Coordinates of C-alpha atoms and ligand atoms in Angstrom, one line a residue:
M1 CA 88.2 -26.4 71.3
S2 CA 89.1 -29.4 69.4
E3 CA 87.2 -31.9 67.5
L4 CA 87.4 -35.9 67.7
V5 CA 86.5 -37.7 64.7
I6 CA 85.8 -41.5 64.8
D7 CA 85.1 -42.9 61.5
P8 CA 84.1 -46.1 61.5
V9 CA 83.1 -46.3 65.4
T10 CA 83.8 -50.1 65.9
R11 CA 82.2 -52.8 67.7
I12 CA 78.6 -51.8 66.8
E13 CA 77.1 -53.1 63.7
G14 CA 77.7 -51.3 60.8
H15 CA 79.0 -47.7 59.5
M16 CA 79.0 -44.9 61.8
L17 CA 81.0 -41.6 61.7
L18 CA 81.1 -39.4 64.7
R19 CA 82.2 -36.1 64.9
V20 CA 82.4 -34.9 68.7
T21 CA 83.4 -31.4 69.8
V22 CA 85.3 -31.2 72.8
E23 CA 86.3 -28.1 75.5
N24 CA 87.9 -28.6 78.5
E25 CA 88.2 -32.5 78.5
K26 CA 84.5 -32.5 77.9
A27 CA 82.5 -33.1 74.9
V28 CA 80.5 -30.4 74.4
D29 CA 78.4 -31.0 71.1
A30 CA 78.4 -34.2 68.6
Y31 CA 77.4 -35.0 65.3
C32 CA 76.5 -38.9 65.0
S33 CA 76.4 -40.0 60.9
G34 CA 75.0 -42.9 58.7
T35 CA 77.5 -43.7 56.2
L36 CA 75.9 -46.3 54.3
W37 CA 72.7 -45.9 51.9
R38 CA 70.4 -48.8 51.7
G39 CA 67.3 -48.9 49.9
F40 CA 64.7 -51.6 51.1
E41 CA 61.6 -49.4 51.1
R42 CA 62.5 -49.3 47.4
I43 CA 63.7 -52.7 46.5
L44 CA 59.8 -53.8 47.7
L45 CA 57.9 -51.2 45.6
G46 CA 55.2 -53.3 43.3
R47 CA 55.9 -56.6 44.7
D48 CA 53.7 -59.3 46.1
P49 CA 53.1 -58.1 50.1
R50 CA 54.1 -61.9 50.6
D51 CA 57.8 -61.1 49.5
A52 CA 58.0 -58.3 52.0
P53 CA 58.8 -60.7 55.3
V54 CA 61.4 -62.7 53.2
I55 CA 63.4 -59.7 51.5
L56 CA 63.0 -57.8 55.1
S57 CA 64.5 -60.6 56.9
R58 CA 67.6 -59.4 55.2
V59 CA 67.8 -55.8 56.4
C60 CA 69.9 -57.3 59.5
G61 CA 72.4 -59.7 59.7
V62 CA 72.4 -59.3 63.4
C63 CA 68.4 -58.9 64.7
H64 CA 68.1 -61.6 62.2
E65 CA 64.4 -62.7 63.5
V66 CA 62.7 -59.4 63.9
H67 CA 61.8 -57.8 60.7
R68 CA 60.5 -60.9 59.3
I69 CA 58.0 -60.8 62.4
A70 CA 57.2 -57.0 62.0
S71 CA 56.6 -57.3 58.3
T72 CA 54.3 -60.2 58.9
L73 CA 52.4 -58.6 61.5
A74 CA 51.7 -55.7 59.1
L75 CA 50.4 -58.0 56.5
E76 CA 48.2 -59.5 58.9
D77 CA 47.2 -56.1 60.3
A78 CA 45.8 -55.3 56.4
A79 CA 44.1 -58.9 55.9
G80 CA 42.7 -58.2 59.4
L81 CA 43.8 -61.5 60.6
T82 CA 45.2 -62.7 63.7
P83 CA 47.3 -66.2 63.9
P84 CA 46.7 -69.2 66.1
D85 CA 48.0 -69.3 69.7
N86 CA 50.6 -71.7 69.0
A87 CA 52.2 -69.3 66.5
I88 CA 51.8 -66.5 68.5
R89 CA 53.9 -68.0 71.4
I90 CA 56.3 -69.6 68.6
R91 CA 57.0 -65.7 67.6
N92 CA 57.4 -65.0 71.1
I93 CA 60.3 -67.9 72.0
V94 CA 61.8 -66.9 68.4
E95 CA 61.8 -63.0 69.6
G96 CA 62.8 -64.1 73.1
V97 CA 66.1 -66.4 72.1
T98 CA 67.0 -64.0 69.6
T99 CA 67.1 -61.1 72.0
I100 CA 69.1 -63.0 74.7
Y101 CA 71.7 -64.0 71.9
S102 CA 71.9 -60.6 71.1
H103 CA 72.0 -59.0 74.6
A104 CA 74.7 -61.5 75.3
T105 CA 76.8 -60.0 72.3
S106 CA 76.3 -56.9 73.4
L107 CA 77.2 -57.2 77.0
L108 CA 80.2 -59.7 76.8
V109 CA 81.1 -59.2 73.2
L110 CA 80.6 -55.3 72.0
T111 CA 80.2 -53.3 75.3
G112 CA 82.0 -55.3 77.6
P113 CA 85.4 -55.3 76.7
D114 CA 85.4 -51.2 77.3
L115 CA 84.5 -52.2 80.9
G116 CA 86.9 -54.8 81.1
V117 CA 84.2 -57.5 80.4
Y118 CA 82.9 -56.3 84.4
G119 CA 86.0 -58.3 86.0
L120 CA 85.0 -61.4 84.4
A121 CA 87.8 -60.9 82.2
G122 CA 89.2 -58.1 83.8
K123 CA 92.9 -57.7 84.6
E124 CA 93.4 -58.3 88.6
H125 CA 90.1 -59.0 89.3
P126 CA 88.4 -56.5 91.0
N127 CA 90.0 -54.2 88.4
E128 CA 90.1 -50.9 86.9
L129 CA 88.0 -52.1 83.9
E130 CA 91.2 -53.3 81.5
L131 CA 90.7 -56.1 79.7
D132 CA 93.0 -59.4 80.4
G133 CA 93.5 -61.0 76.7
E134 CA 94.4 -64.2 78.1
K135 CA 91.5 -64.1 80.2
Y136 CA 88.9 -63.1 77.6
N137 CA 89.6 -65.8 75.3
K138 CA 89.0 -68.4 77.6
L139 CA 86.1 -66.7 78.5
L140 CA 84.8 -66.1 75.0
H141 CA 85.5 -69.8 74.1
E142 CA 84.5 -71.7 77.1
T143 CA 81.1 -69.7 77.9
I144 CA 80.1 -67.1 75.6
L145 CA 80.4 -68.5 72.5
P146 CA 78.8 -72.2 73.7
T147 CA 76.1 -70.1 75.2
Q148 CA 75.5 -68.3 71.7
M149 CA 75.6 -71.5 69.9
L150 CA 72.9 -72.9 72.0
C151 CA 70.7 -70.2 71.2
H152 CA 71.2 -70.4 67.6
E153 CA 70.3 -74.5 68.2
V154 CA 67.0 -73.2 69.5
L155 CA 66.4 -70.9 67.0
A156 CA 66.7 -73.6 64.2
I157 CA 64.4 -76.0 66.1
F158 CA 61.6 -73.3 65.8
G159 CA 62.8 -71.3 62.8
G160 CA 64.1 -73.5 60.8
K161 CA 67.4 -72.2 60.2
V162 CA 69.3 -69.1 61.7
P163 CA 70.1 -66.0 60.7
H164 CA 66.9 -65.1 59.2
H165 CA 64.4 -68.4 60.7
M166 CA 62.0 -69.3 57.8
T167 CA 59.1 -70.2 59.5
T168 CA 57.1 -67.3 60.3
I169 CA 54.5 -66.6 57.7
P170 CA 51.4 -64.4 57.3
G171 CA 48.7 -66.6 59.1
G172 CA 51.3 -68.1 61.5
V173 CA 54.4 -70.3 61.2
T174 CA 55.3 -73.4 59.3
T175 CA 56.6 -75.1 62.6
S176 CA 56.3 -78.5 63.1
L177 CA 55.5 -79.0 66.9
K178 CA 57.0 -82.4 67.6
P179 CA 57.2 -83.4 71.3
D180 CA 60.8 -84.5 71.3
K181 CA 61.8 -81.4 69.5
I182 CA 59.9 -79.1 72.2
A183 CA 62.0 -81.4 74.9
L184 CA 65.0 -80.7 73.4
A185 CA 64.4 -76.8 73.0
Y186 CA 63.6 -76.5 76.3
L187 CA 66.9 -78.7 77.5
K188 CA 68.8 -76.1 75.6
M189 CA 67.2 -73.2 77.2
T190 CA 67.9 -74.5 80.5
R191 CA 71.5 -74.4 79.8
I192 CA 71.1 -71.3 78.3
K193 CA 69.3 -69.9 81.8
E194 CA 72.3 -71.4 84.0
T195 CA 74.9 -69.4 82.3
I196 CA 72.8 -66.1 82.6
L197 CA 72.3 -66.8 86.2
T198 CA 76.0 -67.2 86.7
V199 CA 76.6 -64.2 85.2
Y200 CA 73.6 -62.3 86.5
N201 CA 74.7 -62.9 90.0
Y202 CA 78.5 -62.5 89.7
L203 CA 77.8 -59.0 88.4
H204 CA 75.2 -58.1 91.2
G205 CA 76.7 -60.1 93.6
E206 CA 80.4 -59.5 93.0
F207 CA 81.6 -57.0 90.7
I208 CA 78.7 -53.9 91.1
P209 CA 79.0 -54.1 95.1
H210 CA 83.0 -54.0 94.6
L211 CA 82.5 -50.9 92.4
K212 CA 80.8 -49.4 95.3
N213 CA 83.1 -50.1 97.9
E214 CA 86.5 -49.9 96.2
H215 CA 85.7 -47.5 93.4
P216 CA 82.7 -45.3 94.0
E217 CA 84.5 -42.5 92.0
L218 CA 83.9 -44.8 88.9
V219 CA 80.0 -45.6 89.8
D220 CA 79.8 -42.0 89.8
V221 CA 80.9 -41.5 86.3
L222 CA 79.1 -44.3 85.0
L223 CA 75.9 -43.2 86.8
N224 CA 76.4 -39.9 85.6
I225 CA 77.6 -39.8 81.6
G226 CA 75.5 -40.9 78.8
V227 CA 72.2 -39.6 80.0
G228 CA 70.5 -38.8 76.9
V229 CA 67.4 -37.4 76.2
K230 CA 65.3 -38.7 78.8
N231 CA 62.4 -39.4 76.5
F232 CA 61.7 -43.5 76.5
L233 CA 59.4 -45.3 73.9
S234 CA 58.6 -48.6 73.5
Y235 CA 55.9 -50.8 71.6
D236 CA 53.8 -53.5 73.0
V237 CA 55.6 -56.8 72.7
Y238 CA 55.3 -60.7 73.3
P239 CA 51.4 -61.5 73.4
E240 CA 50.6 -64.0 75.8
P241 CA 47.7 -66.0 74.7
E242 CA 47.1 -67.5 78.3
E243 CA 46.7 -63.5 79.5
N244 CA 44.1 -62.7 77.0
Y245 CA 46.7 -61.4 74.4
K246 CA 48.0 -59.0 77.1
P247 CA 52.0 -57.8 76.0
F248 CA 54.0 -59.0 78.5
F249 CA 56.2 -56.1 77.7
K250 CA 53.5 -53.4 77.9
G251 CA 54.7 -50.3 75.6
G252 CA 54.6 -46.7 75.6
V253 CA 56.1 -43.7 76.1
I254 CA 57.4 -41.3 78.7
I255 CA 58.7 -37.9 77.4
N256 CA 60.5 -35.7 80.7
G257 CA 59.8 -38.7 83.1
K258 CA 56.1 -38.6 83.0
P259 CA 54.1 -41.4 81.2
E260 CA 51.9 -40.2 78.3
E261 CA 49.2 -42.1 76.5
F262 CA 50.9 -43.6 73.6
N263 CA 49.3 -42.3 70.0
I264 CA 51.0 -44.0 66.8
D265 CA 50.0 -40.9 65.2
K266 CA 52.2 -38.5 66.8
I267 CA 55.1 -40.4 65.3
A268 CA 57.0 -38.4 62.0
E269 CA 60.3 -38.9 60.4
Y270 CA 62.1 -35.4 59.6
V271 CA 65.2 -35.3 57.1
K272 CA 66.1 -31.6 57.3
H273 CA 69.8 -32.9 58.3
S274 CA 69.4 -36.8 56.3
R275 CA 70.6 -37.2 53.0
Y276 CA 67.1 -37.0 51.3
A277 CA 65.3 -35.0 49.4
D278 CA 62.8 -32.9 51.8
E279 CA 59.6 -34.6 50.6
S280 CA 60.8 -38.0 52.1
G281 CA 59.7 -37.3 56.1
G282 CA 56.4 -37.1 57.6
K283 CA 54.3 -39.8 59.3
P284 CA 55.6 -43.4 58.8
S285 CA 51.9 -44.4 57.2
E286 CA 51.8 -41.4 54.6
E287 CA 55.7 -41.4 53.8
I288 CA 56.6 -41.6 50.0
P289 CA 59.4 -43.9 49.2
P290 CA 62.4 -42.3 50.5
I291 CA 64.6 -39.8 47.5
D292 CA 68.0 -40.0 48.0
E293 CA 69.9 -36.3 48.1
Y294 CA 73.5 -36.6 49.0
D295 CA 74.5 -33.2 48.8
K296 CA 71.6 -31.6 50.2
T297 CA 73.1 -28.5 52.6
G298 CA 73.0 -29.1 56.5
A299 CA 72.9 -33.1 55.4
Y300 CA 75.3 -35.2 57.5
S301 CA 73.5 -39.0 57.6
W302 CA 71.7 -41.0 55.6
I303 CA 69.6 -42.0 59.0
K304 CA 66.4 -40.1 59.3
A305 CA 65.4 -38.3 62.5
P306 CA 61.9 -40.3 63.9
R307 CA 60.4 -38.2 66.9
Y308 CA 57.5 -38.7 69.2
D309 CA 55.4 -35.5 69.2
G310 CA 58.5 -33.9 68.3
N311 CA 60.7 -35.3 70.9
P312 CA 63.8 -37.3 70.2
C313 CA 63.4 -40.7 72.3
E314 CA 65.6 -43.0 73.2
V315 CA 64.8 -47.0 72.6
G316 CA 66.1 -50.3 73.4
P317 CA 66.4 -52.2 76.3
L318 CA 66.2 -49.4 78.9
A319 CA 63.5 -47.8 77.3
K320 CA 61.3 -51.1 77.1
M321 CA 62.2 -52.1 80.5
V322 CA 61.4 -48.8 82.5
V323 CA 58.1 -48.1 80.4
A324 CA 56.8 -51.7 81.3
G325 CA 57.8 -50.9 85.0
L326 CA 60.3 -53.3 85.3
Y327 CA 63.4 -51.9 85.5
K328 CA 64.4 -48.9 88.5
P329 CA 67.6 -46.8 86.9
L330 CA 70.3 -46.3 89.5
S331 CA 71.2 -42.7 87.8
P332 CA 69.5 -40.0 89.5
H333 CA 69.2 -38.3 86.2
G334 CA 67.0 -41.5 85.2
A335 CA 69.4 -42.9 82.4
S336 CA 73.1 -43.5 82.2
L337 CA 75.7 -45.5 81.0
L338 CA 75.1 -48.1 83.6
D339 CA 71.4 -48.5 83.7
R340 CA 71.6 -49.1 80.0
I341 CA 74.1 -52.0 80.2
L342 CA 72.3 -53.4 83.3
A343 CA 68.7 -52.9 82.1
R344 CA 70.0 -55.0 79.1
L345 CA 70.9 -58.0 81.8
E346 CA 68.2 -57.6 83.6
E347 CA 66.0 -58.2 80.2
A348 CA 67.8 -61.4 79.0
K349 CA 67.1 -62.8 82.7
I350 CA 63.5 -62.2 82.8
L351 CA 63.4 -63.2 78.8
V352 CA 64.9 -66.7 79.6
D353 CA 62.2 -67.5 82.0
K354 CA 59.4 -66.5 79.8
V355 CA 60.8 -68.4 77.1
L356 CA 60.8 -71.7 79.2
E357 CA 57.1 -70.8 79.8
W358 CA 56.1 -70.4 76.5
I359 CA 57.9 -73.2 75.4
N360 CA 55.8 -75.1 78.0
T361 CA 52.7 -73.6 76.5
L362 CA 53.3 -74.6 72.9
N363 CA 50.1 -77.6 72.2
P364 CA 51.1 -79.5 69.7
S365 CA 47.4 -80.9 69.0
E366 CA 46.7 -77.2 68.2
P367 CA 47.1 -75.6 64.6
V368 CA 50.3 -73.2 63.9
F369 CA 48.7 -71.3 60.8
K370 CA 45.5 -70.2 59.2
E371 CA 44.6 -69.3 55.6
Y372 CA 45.8 -66.1 54.6
E373 CA 44.9 -64.1 51.6
V374 CA 46.3 -61.1 49.9
P375 CA 44.0 -58.3 50.0
N376 CA 43.6 -56.4 47.0
S377 CA 44.0 -52.9 49.1
G378 CA 44.2 -52.0 52.7
T379 CA 47.0 -50.3 54.7
G380 CA 49.0 -52.1 57.9
V381 CA 51.4 -51.6 60.3
G382 CA 53.3 -54.1 62.4
L383 CA 54.8 -53.0 65.8
W384 CA 57.1 -55.1 67.4
E385 CA 60.2 -54.8 69.6
A386 CA 63.7 -55.7 68.4
P387 CA 66.8 -56.3 70.8
R388 CA 67.6 -52.8 70.2
G389 CA 64.2 -51.2 70.8
A390 CA 61.2 -50.2 69.1
L391 CA 60.2 -51.8 65.6
G392 CA 57.8 -50.2 63.6
H393 CA 56.8 -51.3 59.8
W394 CA 54.1 -49.9 57.9
I395 CA 52.6 -51.3 54.4
I396 CA 50.2 -49.8 51.9
I397 CA 48.8 -52.5 49.2
S398 CA 47.0 -51.4 46.1
N399 CA 45.8 -53.8 43.3
G400 CA 47.1 -56.5 45.3
K401 CA 51.0 -55.2 45.2
I402 CA 52.8 -53.0 47.6
E403 CA 52.1 -49.5 47.1
R404 CA 54.4 -48.2 49.9
Y405 CA 56.3 -49.7 52.6
Q406 CA 58.1 -47.5 55.4
L407 CA 60.3 -48.9 58.0
V408 CA 61.2 -46.9 61.2
V409 CA 63.9 -48.9 63.2
P410 CA 65.5 -48.7 66.5
T411 CA 69.0 -47.4 65.7
T412 CA 66.9 -45.0 63.4
W413 CA 65.2 -43.4 66.9
N414 CA 68.9 -43.6 68.9
A415 CA 71.4 -42.8 66.1
S416 CA 69.1 -40.2 64.5
P417 CA 70.7 -36.7 63.6
R418 CA 69.5 -33.7 64.4
D419 CA 65.6 -32.9 63.4
G420 CA 63.8 -30.0 61.9
A421 CA 64.1 -28.6 65.0
G422 CA 67.6 -28.8 65.4
R423 CA 67.3 -31.0 68.5
R424 CA 70.1 -33.3 68.7
G425 CA 69.6 -37.2 68.6
P426 CA 69.8 -39.3 71.7
I427 CA 73.0 -40.6 70.9
E428 CA 74.1 -37.4 70.1
E429 CA 72.8 -36.0 73.3
A430 CA 73.7 -38.9 75.4
I431 CA 77.6 -37.7 74.5
I432 CA 77.3 -34.2 75.6
G433 CA 79.4 -34.1 79.4
A434 CA 81.5 -37.2 78.5
P435 CA 85.0 -36.6 79.8
V436 CA 87.1 -36.9 77.0
P437 CA 91.1 -37.2 79.1
G438 CA 93.8 -35.1 77.2
N439 CA 91.0 -33.5 75.2
E440 CA 91.6 -36.5 72.7
D441 CA 91.0 -40.0 74.5
P442 CA 87.7 -41.5 73.1
I443 CA 87.0 -44.2 75.5
N444 CA 84.2 -42.7 77.3
V445 CA 82.3 -41.3 73.9
L446 CA 82.5 -44.9 72.7
R447 CA 81.4 -46.7 75.8
I448 CA 78.3 -44.3 76.0
V449 CA 77.7 -45.0 72.3
R450 CA 77.8 -49.0 72.3
S451 CA 75.7 -48.7 75.8
F452 CA 73.1 -48.1 72.8
D453 CA 74.0 -51.4 70.8
P454 CA 73.5 -49.5 67.9
C455 CA 73.3 -51.3 63.9
L456 CA 73.9 -48.7 61.3
A457 CA 72.2 -51.6 58.6
C458 CA 69.1 -51.4 60.1
S459 CA 68.7 -47.8 60.5
V460 CA 69.5 -47.0 57.3
H461 CA 67.7 -49.7 56.0
L462 CA 73.7 -52.1 49.1
I463 CA 76.7 -50.5 49.5
G464 CA 77.8 -48.6 46.4
P465 CA 80.5 -50.3 44.9
K466 CA 83.2 -47.2 44.8
Q467 CA 82.6 -46.4 48.9
E468 CA 85.3 -45.9 50.7
F469 CA 86.3 -46.4 54.2
T470 CA 88.9 -44.0 56.7
V471 CA 89.9 -46.1 59.3
E472 CA 91.8 -43.7 61.8
I473 CA 91.2 -42.1 64.8
S474 CA 92.3 -38.3 64.1
H475 CA 92.3 -35.4 66.4
T476 CA 91.9 -32.0 65.1
H477 CA 92.0 -28.4 66.7
L478 CA 89.5 -25.9 65.6
Ligands
NFE1 NI1 70.2 -54.7 62.9 FE1 67.7 -54.0 64.5 C1 67.3 -54.7 66.5 C2 66.3 -53.7 64.5 S1 68.5 -52.1 64.9 S2 70.2 -54.8 64.6 O1 67.8 -54.9 67.3 O2 65.1 -53.8 64.1 O3 68.3 -50.8 65.3
MG2 MG1 62.5 -46.0 57.0

């Protein structure tokens, strides 16, 4: 038996440390640690609730639009307010475009290089998943970066700026709906759509068929590794005014392959293996502000362990698409490394059409916001879907101020450590069984981790001035 230690994991957002136990060239156990302590839930205490969306949008520079939206939803819930249709559409557009941007980053910059960027920039197309640096550089500068720039331009039209849009406020949005701006956004989206379709058609029309025909053993590996916990969770997202506010992606939960009625009260966070005092866990609506306890026995992560009815759940594009009935996994196990990547691409393709539709339904003659007043007291929940999955914000207001605030974020679910019952988190579980050539090559382990597109900044929700990093991959025999 030997141990692989990867610290930090690269080409993901933030600081993750992985310990993988290896036996006979296979991963047999894994420990995933978030190595940063953040303190957003404590920063908010005693503040005006209207500060929350603005401060919390800075939780992350990657999913830089979603926390403002989720926090605003929590405030509106506490006030019993529904924003006007135009505001709902603009939030959908902002969310859709940020997800497309984020997926392009994951597919082509973070995860893609592990898979030779799918032959688009691979050595000798069709390839053995090895990246050609020169071709990749060309793809990056001629296609990926210009497309991402277009996404940011559309976001700036509706959100005022990128990152961290400024227009979502409790009661609606502050975007002015000028017809020329709407037309410009539409035009930019059609160009984004062209690129997404080109990548999509290439992958499904050429790359995957080629792999299946010429390298079936590779497809077999990609569909049989990274399976994970096989439980999926997602929240309703993209309410459509034209469809009686039905969410375009219907959320829900699937446990062991069976869909279950979603019940928010079944969500709880466990901290037995997290660096917080034991009383820091519980139901998000009741959790106390986190109390850090770095040296707690058995603790190995700053990430908590959210569970649904005690079950670890995968969240993200695969979960969202499977729960909504929009993706059928290719793997006989119901999930895999390849399914996670393909579901992400599928979601981007679906969203680009929906964003065009939402832009078309904007009505410049109707309002974009309603008056909002901070209630003297109340509780609110904002459930939403970030690019990486299910995002929840919970607020308690008393005397017009924030008494408590809790975020449970996508990567908190996926990169969670073991819970109170000792069950592994989804990424930990997905690593089990990964081939580790020579008992030391981490490539498959890293491919699996990156297929979740984790974000550690979000999941731990100020780095200490004395924090130190070790940048090395070591391999020690036990
Ligand atoms: Ni920091 Fe995020 C997304 C959120 S993380 S990237 O998507 O919320 O899990
Ligand atoms: Mg939290």
